[in-house]
Coordinates of N, CA and C in Angstrom, one line a residue:
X1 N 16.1 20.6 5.3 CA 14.9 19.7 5.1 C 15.5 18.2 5.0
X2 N 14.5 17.2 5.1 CA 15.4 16.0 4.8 C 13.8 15.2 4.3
X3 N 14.3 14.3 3.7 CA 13.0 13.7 2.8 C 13.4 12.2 3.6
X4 N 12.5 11.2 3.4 CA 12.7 9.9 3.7 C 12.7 9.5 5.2
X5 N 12.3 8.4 5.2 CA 12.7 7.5 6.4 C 12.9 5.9 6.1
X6 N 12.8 5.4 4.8 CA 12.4 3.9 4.1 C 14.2 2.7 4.8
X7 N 15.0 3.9 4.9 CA 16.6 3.3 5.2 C 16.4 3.0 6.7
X8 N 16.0 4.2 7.9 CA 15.5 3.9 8.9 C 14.5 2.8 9.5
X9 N 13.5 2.6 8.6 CA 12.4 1.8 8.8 C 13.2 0.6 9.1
X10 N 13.8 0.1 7.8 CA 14.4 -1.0 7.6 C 15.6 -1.5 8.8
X11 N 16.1 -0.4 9.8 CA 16.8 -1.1 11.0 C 15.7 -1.5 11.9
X12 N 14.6 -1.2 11.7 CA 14.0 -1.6 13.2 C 14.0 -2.6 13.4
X13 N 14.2 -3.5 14.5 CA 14.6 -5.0 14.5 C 12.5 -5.5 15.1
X14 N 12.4 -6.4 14.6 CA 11.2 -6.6 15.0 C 9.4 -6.4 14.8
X15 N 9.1 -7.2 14.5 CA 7.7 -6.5 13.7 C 7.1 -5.5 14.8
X16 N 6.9 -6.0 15.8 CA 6.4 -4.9 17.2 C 6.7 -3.8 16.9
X17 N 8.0 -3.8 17.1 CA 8.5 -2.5 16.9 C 8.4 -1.5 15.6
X18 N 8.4 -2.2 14.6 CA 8.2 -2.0 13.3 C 6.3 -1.2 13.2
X19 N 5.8 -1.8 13.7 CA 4.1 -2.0 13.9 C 4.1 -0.7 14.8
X20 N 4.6 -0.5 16.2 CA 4.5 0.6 17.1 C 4.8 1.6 16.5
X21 N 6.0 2.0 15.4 CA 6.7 2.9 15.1 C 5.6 3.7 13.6
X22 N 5.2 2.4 13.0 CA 4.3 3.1 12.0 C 2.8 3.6 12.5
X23 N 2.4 2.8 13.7 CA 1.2 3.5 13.8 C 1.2 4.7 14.9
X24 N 2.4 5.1 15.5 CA 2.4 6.4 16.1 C 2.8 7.5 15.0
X25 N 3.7 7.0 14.0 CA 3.6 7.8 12.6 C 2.2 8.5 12.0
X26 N 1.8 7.2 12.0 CA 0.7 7.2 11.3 C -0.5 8.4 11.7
X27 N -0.6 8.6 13.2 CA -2.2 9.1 13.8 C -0.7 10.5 13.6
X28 N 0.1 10.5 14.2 CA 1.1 11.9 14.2 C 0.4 13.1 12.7
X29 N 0.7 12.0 11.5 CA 0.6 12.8 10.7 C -1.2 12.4 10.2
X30 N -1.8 12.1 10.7 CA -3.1 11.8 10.2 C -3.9 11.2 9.0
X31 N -3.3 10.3 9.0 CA -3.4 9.3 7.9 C -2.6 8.4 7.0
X32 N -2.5 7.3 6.6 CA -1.8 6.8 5.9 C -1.3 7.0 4.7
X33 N -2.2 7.9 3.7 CA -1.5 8.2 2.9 C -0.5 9.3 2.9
X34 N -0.4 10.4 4.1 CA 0.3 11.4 4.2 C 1.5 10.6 5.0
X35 N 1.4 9.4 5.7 CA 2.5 8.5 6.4 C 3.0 8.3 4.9
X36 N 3.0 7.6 4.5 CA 3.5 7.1 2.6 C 4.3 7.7 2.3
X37 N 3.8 9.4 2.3 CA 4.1 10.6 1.2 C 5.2 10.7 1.7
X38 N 5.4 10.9 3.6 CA 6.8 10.9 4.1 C 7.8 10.6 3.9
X39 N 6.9 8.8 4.5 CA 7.9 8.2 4.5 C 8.8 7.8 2.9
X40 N 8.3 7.7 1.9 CA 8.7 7.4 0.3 C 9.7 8.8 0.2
X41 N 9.8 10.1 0.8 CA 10.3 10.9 0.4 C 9.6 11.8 -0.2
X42 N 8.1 12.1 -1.1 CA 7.7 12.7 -1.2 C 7.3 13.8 -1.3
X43 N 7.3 14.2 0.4 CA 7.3 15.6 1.0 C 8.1 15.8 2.2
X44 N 8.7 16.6 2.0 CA 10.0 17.4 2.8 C 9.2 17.5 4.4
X45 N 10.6 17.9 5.1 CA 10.4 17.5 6.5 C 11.0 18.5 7.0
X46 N 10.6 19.8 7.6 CA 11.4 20.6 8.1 C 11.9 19.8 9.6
X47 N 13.1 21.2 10.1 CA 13.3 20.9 11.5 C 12.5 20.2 12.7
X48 N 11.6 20.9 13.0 CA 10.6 20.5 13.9 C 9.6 19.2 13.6
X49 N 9.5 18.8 12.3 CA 8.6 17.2 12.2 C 10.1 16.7 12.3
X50 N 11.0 16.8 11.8 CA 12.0 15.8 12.0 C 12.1 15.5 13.4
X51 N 12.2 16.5 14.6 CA 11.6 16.1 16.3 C 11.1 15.3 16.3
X52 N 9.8 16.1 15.4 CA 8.7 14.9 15.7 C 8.7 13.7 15.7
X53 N 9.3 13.3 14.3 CA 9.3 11.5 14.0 C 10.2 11.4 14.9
X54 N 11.5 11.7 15.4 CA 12.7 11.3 16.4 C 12.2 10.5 17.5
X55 N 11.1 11.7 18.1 CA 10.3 12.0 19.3 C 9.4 10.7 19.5
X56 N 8.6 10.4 18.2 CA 7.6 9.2 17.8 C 8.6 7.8 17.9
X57 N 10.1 7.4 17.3 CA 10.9 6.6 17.1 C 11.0 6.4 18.7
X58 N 11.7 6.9 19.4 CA 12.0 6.7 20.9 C 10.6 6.5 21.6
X59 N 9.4 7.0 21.6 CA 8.6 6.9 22.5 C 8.3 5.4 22.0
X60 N 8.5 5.0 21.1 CA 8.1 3.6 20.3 C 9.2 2.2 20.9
X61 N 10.5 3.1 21.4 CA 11.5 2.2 21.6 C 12.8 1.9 20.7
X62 N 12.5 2.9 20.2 CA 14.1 2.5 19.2 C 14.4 3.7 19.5
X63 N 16.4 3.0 19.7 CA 16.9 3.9 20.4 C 18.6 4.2 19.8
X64 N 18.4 3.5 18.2 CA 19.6 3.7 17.5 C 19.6 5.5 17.2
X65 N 20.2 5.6 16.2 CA 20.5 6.8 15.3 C 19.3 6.9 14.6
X66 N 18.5 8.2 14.6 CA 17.7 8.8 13.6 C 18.7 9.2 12.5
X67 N 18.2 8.8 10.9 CA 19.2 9.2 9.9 C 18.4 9.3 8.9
X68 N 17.0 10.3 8.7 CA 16.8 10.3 7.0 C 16.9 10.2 5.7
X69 N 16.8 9.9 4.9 CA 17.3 8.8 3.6 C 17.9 10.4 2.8
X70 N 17.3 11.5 2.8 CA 18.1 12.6 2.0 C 17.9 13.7 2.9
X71 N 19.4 14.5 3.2 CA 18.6 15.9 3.3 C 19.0 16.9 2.3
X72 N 18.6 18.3 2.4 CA 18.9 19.2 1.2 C 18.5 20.3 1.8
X73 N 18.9 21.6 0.8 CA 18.1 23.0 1.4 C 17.1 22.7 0.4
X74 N 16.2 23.5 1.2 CA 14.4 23.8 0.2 C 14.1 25.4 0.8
X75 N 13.5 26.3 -0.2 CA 12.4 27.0 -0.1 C 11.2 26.8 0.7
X76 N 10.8 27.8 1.7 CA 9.0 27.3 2.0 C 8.7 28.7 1.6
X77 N 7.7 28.5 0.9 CA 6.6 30.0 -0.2 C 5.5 29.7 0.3
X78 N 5.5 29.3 0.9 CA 4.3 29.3 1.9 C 3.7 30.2 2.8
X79 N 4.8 30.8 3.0 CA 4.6 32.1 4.2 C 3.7 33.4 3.1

């Protein structure tokens, strides 16, 4: 799992880009306060949303290194 994106945010060079990146975030996960919860670390990020935001970062233009602020193992009890 990996928590965070607030270290990533902070390379984007450019408000545009900065602006494109949070609002394809944004409608991805459906709202801003669940964008927040992410991005602050919050709530965990399995494999596949971590694609996702990758996926959302490049379609937006940025084309450094994806590098989440923590990762870790987690539990999902969900199942």
């Amino acid at each position: 799992m990996a928590w965070g994106w607030c270290r990533l945010y902070s390379q984007l060079q450019g408000r545009k880009l900065q602006h494109a990146v949070r609002m394809a975030l944004t409608n991805m996960l459906g709202s801003k306060g669940s964008y927040y919860r992410y991005r602050n670390g919050e709530r965990p990020m399995n494999a596949a949303m971590q694609q996702m935001v990758t996926d959302r970062l490049r379609a937006a233009g940025y084309n450094g290194e994806v590098v989440f602020d923590r990762y870790g193992d987690a539990y999902d009890f969900t199942l």
